[in-house]
Amino acid sequence: MHRPPLKHCRVCGTAVAYRLPDDGDTKERAVCPACGTVHYDNPLNVVGTVPVWGAEGEQVLLCKRNIEPRWGKWTLPAGFMELGETTAEGAARETHEEAGAQFEMLGLFTVMNVVRVGQVHLYYRSRLLSTEFHPGHETIEARLFTESEIPWEEIAFKTVKETLACYFADRRKGRYDIHTLDID
Amino acid sequence: MHRPPLKHCRVCGTAVAYRLPDDGDTKERAVCPACGTVHYDNPLNVVGTVPVWGAEGEQVLLCKRNIEPRWGKWTLPAGFMELGETTAEGAARETHEEAGAQFEMLGLFTVMNVVRVGQVHLYYRSRLLSTEFHPGHETIEARLFTESEIPWEEIAFKTVKETLACYFADRRKGRYDIHTLDID
């Protein structure tokens, strides 16, 4: 999901002009010269989980991507948050869709800003209830990895790498915190 | 900032049709019959701060709203997160704009889902460096309140009320956590 530049008004279809709106706003927006609609583009949330298995959460579920970008690379289940759901509900939905896993949701774990692409990524911890996975069409394969098995060079996204690193560090400490990070 | 329903393609201006896209998506989207652009509407982030003053953070800065909705009600400084900034940078920007306060940012404090309006609200704690405020045009008055002075019935938004309640509860405990809440 990407957003091509807005050239036409979403309400009436007229070509927009980029200018300061008349309401005191200090940023240029796409303003419709016909109906006056002001259009805003804002950051998007990506929500996902760190699904773990084992008495001490020693294994993490990763999904091998069957879609671009990063086809064939490994990721945690995650995707764009939708209207009508909470961050946790969106994270659970993506875990169902991409891994077909049975799990219970635990707490919020990482909140990461990725300014370069206009996104905020939020990951929750989750506990797997079974090791049977039924990955959807976006996933080639879903499998469990111990820390030493994680294919660090084959991880699809920096936010996933950081979240996995936080998970194994907290696991060693024996306490899971909520981590806030800014990603280049 | 609200988003009127999308009726025309943002790229070419043609009237869109609401239907399932052809890429396996399971939700109806606004699809352009002319250029094929698929449009997504997603939740927005609102970012703000809890600016506190005093050796033990005993006073909190609130702003009396000079804009609708909730004109004349009290709020914490907050607003929509913009592209090009982190959640913390957006929260700081809003605190400058609405209160004209001098402060330093502290950690993330509340993460609240408001599904009904398609928003996620994130508040940071901040420490005021001065009690001189220069509120912008969106604020009638900015002033400090102790816990017993908070005008609970005159607070503009439930997320602000919940964040203030978390703040004073944590202050009594002597430890500030990150709180996740779903707001009706």
mmCIF file of C-alpha atoms in Angstrom:
data_model
loop_
_atom_site.group_PDB
_atom_site.id
_atom_site.type_symbol
_atom_site.label_atom_id
_atom_site.label_comp_id
_atom_site.label_asym_id
_atom_site.label_seq_id
_atom_site.Cartn_x
_atom_site.Cartn_y
_atom_site.Cartn_z
ATOM 1 C CA MET A 1 0.000 0.000 0.000
ATOM 2 C CA HIS A 2 1.566 3.285 -1.056
ATOM 3 C CA ARG A 3 -0.045 6.636 -1.652
ATOM 4 C CA PRO A 4 0.494 8.252 -5.032
ATOM 5 C CA PRO A 5 0.639 12.075 -4.888
ATOM 6 C CA LEU A 6 -2.794 13.679 -4.596
ATOM 7 C CA LYS A 7 -3.594 15.655 -7.752
ATOM 8 C CA HIS A 8 -7.394 15.739 -7.681
ATOM 9 C CA CYS A 9 -9.962 16.583 -4.997
ATOM 10 C CA ARG A 10 -11.382 13.505 -3.249
ATOM 11 C CA VAL A 11 -14.817 15.121 -3.050
ATOM 12 C CA CYS A 12 -15.371 16.677 -6.494
ATOM 13 C CA GLY A 13 -12.431 15.533 -8.669
ATOM 14 C CA THR A 14 -11.166 19.046 -9.548
ATOM 15 C CA ALA A 15 -7.375 19.444 -9.890
ATOM 16 C CA VAL A 16 -6.013 20.705 -6.538
ATOM 17 C CA ALA A 17 -3.502 23.496 -5.800
ATOM 18 C CA TYR A 18 -0.805 23.075 -3.149
ATOM 19 C CA ARG A 19 -0.897 26.144 -0.898
ATOM 20 C CA LEU A 20 -1.337 27.324 2.694
ATOM 21 C CA PRO A 21 -4.992 26.903 3.693
ATOM 22 C CA ASP A 22 -6.865 29.974 4.988
ATOM 23 C CA ASP A 23 -7.338 28.618 8.534
ATOM 24 C CA GLY A 24 -3.962 29.591 10.000
ATOM 25 C CA ASP A 25 -2.310 26.284 9.078
ATOM 26 C CA THR A 26 1.453 26.652 8.562
ATOM 27 C CA LYS A 27 1.917 23.775 6.088
ATOM 28 C CA GLU A 28 1.064 23.624 2.405
ATOM 29 C CA ARG A 29 -1.874 21.311 1.726
ATOM 30 C CA ALA A 30 -3.707 20.151 -1.368
ATOM 31 C CA VAL A 31 -6.630 22.605 -1.510
ATOM 32 C CA CYS A 32 -9.519 22.241 -3.955
ATOM 33 C CA PRO A 33 -10.160 25.517 -5.842
ATOM 34 C CA ALA A 34 -13.738 24.395 -6.607
ATOM 35 C CA CYS A 35 -15.189 23.053 -3.339
ATOM 36 C CA GLY A 36 -12.557 24.230 -0.854
ATOM 37 C CA THR A 37 -11.737 20.786 0.591
ATOM 38 C CA VAL A 38 -8.326 20.730 2.301
ATOM 39 C CA HIS A 39 -6.529 17.360 2.013
ATOM 40 C CA TYR A 40 -4.116 16.048 4.629
ATOM 41 C CA ASP A 41 -1.570 13.267 4.292
ATOM 42 C CA ASN A 42 -0.544 11.768 7.613
ATOM 43 C CA PRO A 43 1.668 8.955 8.891
ATOM 44 C CA LEU A 44 0.288 5.399 8.833
ATOM 45 C CA ASN A 45 0.478 2.786 11.576
ATOM 46 C CA VAL A 46 1.876 -0.673 10.950
ATOM 47 C CA VAL A 47 0.860 -3.196 13.615
ATOM 48 C CA GLY A 48 2.168 -6.698 14.296
ATOM 49 C CA THR A 49 3.126 -9.272 16.890
ATOM 50 C CA VAL A 50 6.129 -11.176 18.211
ATOM 51 C CA PRO A 51 4.552 -14.661 18.512
ATOM 52 C CA VAL A 52 6.593 -16.845 20.859
ATOM 53 C CA TRP A 53 6.570 -20.527 21.740
ATOM 54 C CA GLY A 54 8.068 -22.562 24.545
ATOM 55 C CA ALA A 55 7.910 -22.459 28.344
ATOM 56 C CA GLU A 56 10.358 -19.555 28.370
ATOM 57 C CA GLY A 57 9.407 -18.063 25.004
ATOM 58 C CA GLU A 58 12.593 -19.415 23.497
ATOM 59 C CA GLN A 59 11.267 -19.617 19.914
ATOM 60 C CA VAL A 60 9.826 -16.836 17.749
ATOM 61 C CA LEU A 61 7.569 -17.273 14.724
ATOM 62 C CA LEU A 62 8.783 -15.646 11.514
ATOM 63 C CA CYS A 63 7.090 -15.539 8.111
ATOM 64 C CA LYS A 64 8.912 -15.738 4.772
ATOM 65 C CA ARG A 65 7.419 -13.043 2.570
ATOM 66 C CA ASN A 66 5.590 -14.042 -0.609
ATOM 67 C CA ILE A 67 5.057 -10.387 -1.610
ATOM 68 C CA GLU A 68 7.132 -7.391 -2.532
ATOM 69 C CA PRO A 69 8.888 -5.505 -1.106
ATOM 70 C CA ARG A 70 11.484 -7.922 0.269
ATOM 71 C CA TRP A 71 10.084 -11.079 -1.339
ATOM 72 C CA GLY A 72 11.699 -14.171 0.246
ATOM 73 C CA LYS A 73 12.938 -12.303 3.343
ATOM 74 C CA TRP A 74 11.752 -13.135 6.858
ATOM 75 C CA THR A 75 9.452 -10.911 8.889
ATOM 76 C CA LEU A 76 7.242 -10.840 11.960
ATOM 77 C CA PRO A 77 3.536 -10.865 11.015
ATOM 78 C CA ALA A 78 2.505 -7.210 10.572
ATOM 79 C CA GLY A 79 0.622 -4.862 8.277
ATOM 80 C CA PHE A 80 -1.252 -1.584 7.997
ATOM 81 C CA MET A 81 -3.736 -0.797 10.753
ATOM 82 C CA GLU A 82 -7.290 -0.443 9.416
ATOM 83 C CA LEU A 83 -10.233 1.743 10.436
ATOM 84 C CA GLY A 84 -12.564 -0.033 12.869
ATOM 85 C CA GLU A 85 -9.910 -1.835 14.881
ATOM 86 C CA THR A 86 -7.536 -1.112 17.760
ATOM 87 C CA THR A 87 -3.771 -1.425 17.365
ATOM 88 C CA ALA A 88 -3.926 -4.780 19.202
ATOM 89 C CA GLU A 89 -6.842 -6.012 17.055
ATOM 90 C CA GLY A 90 -4.971 -5.043 13.890
ATOM 91 C CA ALA A 91 -1.834 -6.814 15.126
ATOM 92 C CA ALA A 92 -3.893 -9.955 15.884
ATOM 93 C CA ARG A 93 -5.611 -9.792 12.461
ATOM 94 C CA GLU A 94 -2.255 -9.632 10.663
ATOM 95 C CA THR A 95 -0.975 -12.575 12.707
ATOM 96 C CA HIS A 96 -4.011 -14.618 11.663
ATOM 97 C CA GLU A 97 -3.743 -13.557 8.016
ATOM 98 C CA GLU A 98 -0.016 -13.994 7.523
ATOM 99 C CA ALA A 99 0.777 -16.957 9.777
ATOM 100 C CA GLY A 100 -2.579 -18.650 10.406
ATOM 101 C CA ALA A 101 -1.386 -19.067 13.971
ATOM 102 C CA GLN A 102 -3.321 -19.805 17.180
ATOM 103 C CA PHE A 103 -2.170 -17.392 19.871
ATOM 104 C CA GLU A 104 -3.141 -15.098 22.714
ATOM 105 C CA MET A 105 -2.212 -11.425 22.727
ATOM 106 C CA LEU A 106 0.114 -10.052 25.401
ATOM 107 C CA GLY A 107 1.222 -6.453 25.986
ATOM 108 C CA LEU A 108 2.475 -3.678 23.711
ATOM 109 C CA PHE A 109 6.198 -4.192 23.164
ATOM 110 C CA THR A 110 7.764 -1.750 20.656
ATOM 111 C CA VAL A 111 6.697 1.671 19.301
ATOM 112 C CA MET A 112 8.965 2.723 16.447
ATOM 113 C CA ASN A 113 8.983 5.828 14.282
ATOM 114 C CA VAL A 114 10.076 5.381 10.676
ATOM 115 C CA VAL A 115 9.923 9.021 9.574
ATOM 116 C CA ARG A 116 11.514 8.372 6.172
ATOM 117 C CA VAL A 117 8.439 6.446 5.053
ATOM 118 C CA GLY A 118 5.875 8.244 7.248
ATOM 119 C CA GLN A 119 5.072 5.252 9.452
ATOM 120 C CA VAL A 120 4.774 4.282 13.104
ATOM 121 C CA HIS A 121 5.259 0.550 13.799
ATOM 122 C CA LEU A 122 3.721 -0.983 16.914
ATOM 123 C CA TYR A 123 4.445 -4.578 17.925
ATOM 124 C CA TYR A 124 2.722 -6.601 20.639
ATOM 125 C CA ARG A 125 4.032 -9.765 22.232
ATOM 126 C CA SER A 126 1.824 -12.816 21.737
ATOM 127 C CA ARG A 127 1.964 -16.406 23.015
ATOM 128 C CA LEU A 128 1.476 -19.220 20.531
ATOM 129 C CA LEU A 129 -1.030 -21.900 21.571
ATOM 130 C CA SER A 130 0.006 -24.412 18.912
ATOM 131 C CA THR A 131 2.866 -25.010 16.480
ATOM 132 C CA GLU A 132 0.536 -25.584 13.554
ATOM 133 C CA PHE A 133 0.563 -22.666 11.146
ATOM 134 C CA HIS A 134 -1.636 -22.021 8.136
ATOM 135 C CA PRO A 135 0.050 -19.133 6.371
ATOM 136 C CA GLY A 136 -1.980 -16.987 3.956
ATOM 137 C CA HIS A 137 -1.074 -16.036 0.406
ATOM 138 C CA GLU A 138 1.368 -13.346 1.556
ATOM 139 C CA THR A 139 3.596 -15.937 3.239
ATOM 140 C CA ILE A 140 5.753 -18.680 1.650
ATOM 141 C CA GLU A 141 6.533 -20.396 4.944
ATOM 142 C CA ALA A 142 5.993 -19.771 8.666
ATOM 143 C CA ARG A 143 8.380 -21.361 11.162
ATOM 144 C CA LEU A 144 9.860 -21.062 14.623
ATOM 145 C CA PHE A 145 13.395 -19.839 15.309
ATOM 146 C CA THR A 146 15.479 -19.872 18.477
ATOM 147 C CA GLU A 147 17.682 -16.822 19.001
ATOM 148 C CA SER A 148 20.750 -18.528 17.523
ATOM 149 C CA GLU A 149 18.771 -19.613 14.445
ATOM 150 C CA ILE A 150 17.417 -16.138 13.552
ATOM 151 C CA PRO A 151 18.564 -15.292 9.987
ATOM 152 C CA TRP A 152 19.615 -11.731 10.934
ATOM 153 C CA GLU A 153 20.906 -10.952 7.434
ATOM 154 C CA GLU A 154 17.665 -12.147 5.871
ATOM 155 C CA ILE A 155 15.243 -10.083 7.986
ATOM 156 C CA ALA A 156 12.963 -7.978 5.764
ATOM 157 C CA PHE A 157 12.755 -4.749 7.793
ATOM 158 C CA LYS A 158 14.830 -2.844 10.325
ATOM 159 C CA THR A 159 11.823 -2.496 12.660
ATOM 160 C CA VAL A 160 11.522 -6.303 12.727
ATOM 161 C CA LYS A 161 15.240 -6.689 13.446
ATOM 162 C CA GLU A 162 15.047 -4.132 16.282
ATOM 163 C CA THR A 163 11.931 -5.735 17.751
ATOM 164 C CA LEU A 164 13.547 -9.189 17.701
ATOM 165 C CA ALA A 165 16.705 -7.774 19.325
ATOM 166 C CA CYS A 166 14.584 -6.120 22.064
ATOM 167 C CA TYR A 167 12.696 -9.382 22.575
ATOM 168 C CA PHE A 168 15.767 -11.558 23.125
ATOM 169 C CA ALA A 169 17.459 -8.879 25.296
ATOM 170 C CA ASP A 170 14.361 -8.587 27.524
ATOM 171 C CA ARG A 171 14.023 -12.375 27.636
ATOM 172 C CA ARG A 172 17.553 -12.624 29.052
ATOM 173 C CA LYS A 173 16.714 -9.905 31.622
ATOM 174 C CA GLY A 174 13.545 -11.786 32.534
ATOM 175 C CA ARG A 175 11.358 -8.688 32.143
ATOM 176 C CA TYR A 176 9.530 -7.282 29.122
ATOM 177 C CA ASP A 177 9.376 -3.486 28.839
ATOM 178 C CA ILE A 178 7.774 -1.230 26.224
ATOM 179 C CA HIS A 179 10.502 0.094 23.922
ATOM 180 C CA THR A 180 10.355 3.336 21.915
ATOM 181 C CA LEU A 181 12.764 3.704 19.022
ATOM 182 C CA ASP A 182 13.388 5.978 16.053
ATOM 183 C CA ILE A 183 14.520 4.108 12.929
ATOM 184 C CA ASP A 184 16.602 5.815 10.198
ATOM 185 C CA MET B 1 -9.252 18.003 10.363
ATOM 186 C CA HIS B 2 -11.790 15.502 9.175
ATOM 187 C CA ARG B 3 -11.884 13.446 6.012
ATOM 188 C CA PRO B 4 -14.947 13.762 3.799
ATOM 189 C CA PRO B 5 -15.831 10.520 1.967
ATOM 190 C CA LEU B 6 -13.650 9.847 -1.052
ATOM 191 C CA LYS B 7 -15.704 10.089 -4.245
ATOM 192 C CA HIS B 8 -13.029 10.856 -6.836
ATOM 193 C CA CYS B 9 -9.629 9.365 -7.649
ATOM 194 C CA ARG B 10 -6.742 11.311 -6.090
ATOM 195 C CA VAL B 11 -4.593 10.697 -9.167
ATOM 196 C CA CYS B 12 -6.900 11.355 -12.150
ATOM 197 C CA GLY B 13 -10.154 12.750 -10.679
ATOM 198 C CA THR B 14 -12.447 10.040 -12.093
ATOM 199 C CA ALA B 15 -15.419 8.982 -9.901
ATOM 200 C CA VAL B 16 -14.389 5.879 -7.925
ATOM 201 C CA ALA B 17 -16.289 2.635 -7.281
ATOM 202 C CA TYR B 18 -16.254 0.939 -3.868
ATOM 203 C CA ARG B 19 -15.376 -2.742 -4.379
ATOM 204 C CA LEU B 20 -12.901 -5.481 -3.462
ATOM 205 C CA PRO B 21 -9.593 -4.789 -5.226
ATOM 206 C CA ASP B 22 -8.119 -7.525 -7.450
ATOM 207 C CA ASP B 23 -5.069 -8.167 -5.245
ATOM 208 C CA GLY B 24 -6.644 -10.544 -2.704
ATOM 209 C CA ASP B 25 -7.632 -7.737 -0.316
ATOM 210 C CA THR B 26 -10.674 -8.658 1.797
ATOM 211 C CA LYS B 27 -12.020 -5.111 2.340
ATOM 212 C CA GLU B 28 -13.889 -2.874 -0.042
ATOM 213 C CA ARG B 29 -11.782 0.079 -1.181
ATOM 214 C CA ALA B 30 -12.346 3.080 -3.408
ATOM 215 C CA VAL B 31 -10.983 1.837 -6.739
ATOM 216 C CA CYS B 32 -10.554 4.100 -9.768
ATOM 217 C CA PRO B 33 -12.165 2.553 -12.881
ATOM 218 C CA ALA B 34 -9.958 4.718 -15.124
ATOM 219 C CA CYS B 35 -6.395 4.456 -13.728
ATOM 220 C CA GLY B 36 -6.801 1.556 -11.288
ATOM 221 C CA THR B 37 -5.583 3.426 -8.197
ATOM 222 C CA VAL B 38 -6.770 1.780 -4.961
ATOM 223 C CA HIS B 39 -7.421 4.260 -2.118
ATOM 224 C CA TYR B 40 -7.003 3.390 1.550
ATOM 225 C CA ASP B 41 -8.346 5.258 4.572
ATOM 226 C CA ASN B 42 -6.448 4.494 7.760
ATOM 227 C CA PRO B 43 -6.453 5.594 11.404
ATOM 228 C CA LEU B 44 -4.709 8.852 12.289
ATOM 229 C CA ASN B 45 -2.345 9.503 15.184
ATOM 230 C CA VAL B 46 -2.916 12.346 17.639
ATOM 231 C CA VAL B 47 0.198 13.260 19.631
ATOM 232 C CA GLY B 48 0.578 15.450 22.701
ATOM 233 C CA THR B 49 2.287 15.976 26.035
ATOM 234 C CA VAL B 50 1.551 16.122 29.765
ATOM 235 C CA PRO B 51 3.675 19.186 30.663
ATOM 236 C CA VAL B 52 4.392 19.257 34.394
ATOM 237 C CA TRP B 53 5.886 21.835 36.758
ATOM 238 C CA GLY B 54 7.240 21.666 40.295
ATOM 239 C CA ALA B 55 9.923 19.626 42.058
ATOM 240 C CA GLU B 56 7.551 16.668 42.198
ATOM 241 C CA GLY B 57 5.562 17.422 39.064
ATOM 242 C CA GLU B 58 2.639 18.584 41.174
ATOM 243 C CA GLN B 59 1.175 20.932 38.542
ATOM 244 C CA VAL B 60 0.027 20.115 34.993
ATOM 245 C CA LEU B 61 -0.370 22.594 32.151
ATOM 246 C CA LEU B 62 -3.784 22.661 30.478
ATOM 247 C CA CYS B 63 -4.960 24.758 27.533
ATOM 248 C CA LYS B 64 -8.433 26.239 27.170
ATOM 249 C CA ARG B 65 -9.551 25.532 23.604
ATOM 250 C CA ASN B 66 -10.215 28.461 21.269
ATOM 251 C CA ILE B 67 -11.386 26.143 18.466
ATOM 252 C CA GLU B 68 -14.157 23.673 17.837
ATOM 253 C CA PRO B 69 -14.854 20.972 18.791
ATOM 254 C CA ARG B 70 -15.141 21.624 22.536
ATOM 255 C CA TRP B 71 -14.500 25.369 22.396
ATOM 256 C CA GLY B 72 -13.840 26.681 25.920
ATOM 257 C CA LYS B 73 -13.017 23.226 27.363
ATOM 258 C CA TRP B 74 -9.613 22.343 28.810
ATOM 259 C CA THR B 75 -7.163 20.006 27.117
ATOM 260 C CA LEU B 76 -3.558 18.861 27.134
ATOM 261 C CA PRO B 77 -1.618 20.252 24.149
ATOM 262 C CA ALA B 78 -2.060 17.736 21.297
ATOM 263 C CA GLY B 79 -2.873 17.473 17.616
ATOM 264 C CA PHE B 80 -2.557 15.368 14.476
ATOM 265 C CA MET B 81 0.852 13.862 13.778
ATOM 266 C CA GLU B 82 2.335 15.126 10.493
ATOM 267 C CA LEU B 83 4.536 13.493 7.865
ATOM 268 C CA GLY B 84 8.226 14.241 8.451
ATOM 269 C CA GLU B 85 8.188 14.013 12.230
ATOM 270 C CA THR B 86 8.343 11.353 14.939
ATOM 271 C CA THR B 87 5.537 10.926 17.469
ATOM 272 C CA ALA B 88 7.693 12.738 20.056
ATOM 273 C CA GLU B 89 8.539 15.570 17.621
ATOM 274 C CA GLY B 90 4.862 15.994 16.784
ATOM 275 C CA ALA B 91 3.952 16.045 20.469
ATOM 276 C CA ALA B 92 6.624 18.707 21.100
ATOM 277 C CA ARG B 93 5.451 20.768 18.102
ATOM 278 C CA GLU B 94 1.870 20.789 19.371
ATOM 279 C CA THR B 95 3.058 21.833 22.847
ATOM 280 C CA HIS B 96 4.951 24.763 21.309
ATOM 281 C CA GLU B 97 2.033 25.752 19.060
ATOM 282 C CA GLU B 98 -0.783 25.488 21.586
ATOM 283 C CA ALA B 99 0.894 26.540 24.832
ATOM 284 C CA GLY B 100 4.052 28.397 23.759
ATOM 285 C CA ALA B 101 5.750 26.573 26.604
ATOM 286 C CA GLN B 102 9.455 25.952 27.315
ATOM 287 C CA PHE B 103 9.910 22.294 28.214
ATOM 288 C CA GLU B 104 11.973 19.165 27.802
ATOM 289 C CA MET B 105 10.482 15.949 26.514
ATOM 290 C CA LEU B 106 10.356 12.869 28.753
ATOM 291 C CA GLY B 107 9.148 9.352 27.893
ATOM 292 C CA LEU B 108 6.068 7.976 26.157
ATOM 293 C CA PHE B 109 3.234 7.796 28.671
ATOM 294 C CA THR B 110 -0.135 6.750 27.171
ATOM 295 C CA VAL B 111 -1.123 4.917 23.951
ATOM 296 C CA MET B 112 -4.891 5.018 23.482
ATOM 297 C CA ASN B 113 -7.109 3.594 20.769
ATOM 298 C CA VAL B 114 -10.209 5.594 19.900
ATOM 299 C CA VAL B 115 -11.714 3.231 17.316
ATOM 300 C CA ARG B 116 -14.972 5.164 17.000
ATOM 301 C CA VAL B 117 -13.151 8.072 15.335
ATOM 302 C CA GLY B 118 -10.303 6.040 13.780
ATOM 303 C CA GLN B 119 -7.556 7.535 15.927
ATOM 304 C CA VAL B 120 -4.627 6.484 18.106
ATOM 305 C CA HIS B 121 -3.614 9.046 20.747
ATOM 306 C CA LEU B 122 -0.056 9.033 22.101
ATOM 307 C CA TYR B 123 0.971 11.270 25.000
ATOM 308 C CA TYR B 124 4.485 11.918 26.282
ATOM 309 C CA ARG B 125 5.413 13.363 29.636
ATOM 310 C CA SER B 126 7.325 16.643 29.495
ATOM 311 C CA ARG B 127 8.970 18.863 32.119
ATOM 312 C CA LEU B 128 8.270 22.593 31.983
ATOM 313 C CA LEU B 129 11.353 24.825 32.213
ATOM 314 C CA SER B 130 9.411 28.025 32.882
ATOM 315 C CA THR B 131 5.920 29.116 33.901
ATOM 316 C CA GLU B 132 5.682 31.675 31.094
ATOM 317 C CA PHE B 133 3.322 30.526 28.372
ATOM 318 C CA HIS B 134 2.644 32.112 25.000
ATOM 319 C CA PRO B 135 -0.405 30.280 23.710
ATOM 320 C CA GLY B 136 -1.149 30.277 19.985
ATOM 321 C CA HIS B 137 -4.423 31.176 18.273
ATOM 322 C CA GLU B 138 -5.966 27.777 19.116
ATOM 323 C CA THR B 139 -5.752 28.488 22.863
ATOM 324 C CA ILE B 140 -7.671 31.044 24.958
ATOM 325 C CA GLU B 141 -5.579 30.549 28.072
ATOM 326 C CA ALA B 142 -2.811 28.203 29.296
ATOM 327 C CA ARG B 143 -2.404 27.633 33.029
ATOM 328 C CA LEU B 144 -1.128 25.220 35.648
ATOM 329 C CA PHE B 145 -3.402 23.007 37.756
ATOM 330 C CA THR B 146 -2.688 20.892 40.820
ATOM 331 C CA GLU B 147 -4.575 17.602 40.985
ATOM 332 C CA SER B 148 -7.298 19.063 43.209
ATOM 333 C CA GLU B 149 -7.756 22.026 40.867
ATOM 334 C CA ILE B 150 -8.259 19.962 37.659
ATOM 335 C CA PRO B 151 -11.674 20.883 36.170
ATOM 336 C CA TRP B 152 -12.596 17.233 35.510
ATOM 337 C CA GLU B 153 -16.063 18.115 34.189
ATOM 338 C CA GLU B 154 -14.593 20.676 31.799
ATOM 339 C CA ILE B 155 -11.980 18.442 30.151
ATOM 340 C CA ALA B 156 -12.412 18.421 26.357
ATOM 341 C CA PHE B 157 -11.656 14.771 25.561
ATOM 342 C CA LYS B 158 -11.824 11.397 27.273
ATOM 343 C CA THR B 159 -8.224 10.595 26.232
ATOM 344 C CA VAL B 160 -7.071 13.742 28.069
ATOM 345 C CA LYS B 161 -9.064 12.816 31.162
ATOM 346 C CA GLU B 162 -7.619 9.264 31.144
ATOM 347 C CA THR B 163 -4.070 10.542 30.618
ATOM 348 C CA LEU B 164 -4.411 13.013 33.510
ATOM 349 C CA ALA B 165 -5.827 10.259 35.743
ATOM 350 C CA CYS B 166 -2.881 7.968 34.838
ATOM 351 C CA TYR B 167 -0.458 10.811 35.520
ATOM 352 C CA PHE B 168 -1.696 11.585 39.030
ATOM 353 C CA ALA B 169 -2.017 7.856 39.885
ATOM 354 C CA ASP B 170 1.575 7.174 38.774
ATOM 355 C CA ARG B 171 2.796 10.288 40.570
ATOM 356 C CA ARG B 172 1.369 8.911 43.816
ATOM 357 C CA LYS B 173 3.062 5.549 43.135
ATOM 358 C CA GLY B 174 6.330 7.374 42.431
ATOM 359 C CA ARG B 175 6.862 5.553 39.127
ATOM 360 C CA TYR B 176 5.709 6.408 35.606
ATOM 361 C CA ASP B 177 4.733 3.493 33.358
ATOM 362 C CA ILE B 178 3.519 3.393 29.754
ATOM 363 C CA HIS B 179 -0.250 2.880 29.741
ATOM 364 C CA THR B 180 -2.277 1.308 26.922
ATOM 365 C CA LEU B 181 -6.002 1.959 26.881
ATOM 366 C CA ASP B 182 -8.992 1.502 24.588
ATOM 367 C CA ILE B 183 -11.452 4.394 24.741
ATOM 368 C CA ASP B 184 -15.149 3.934 23.872
#
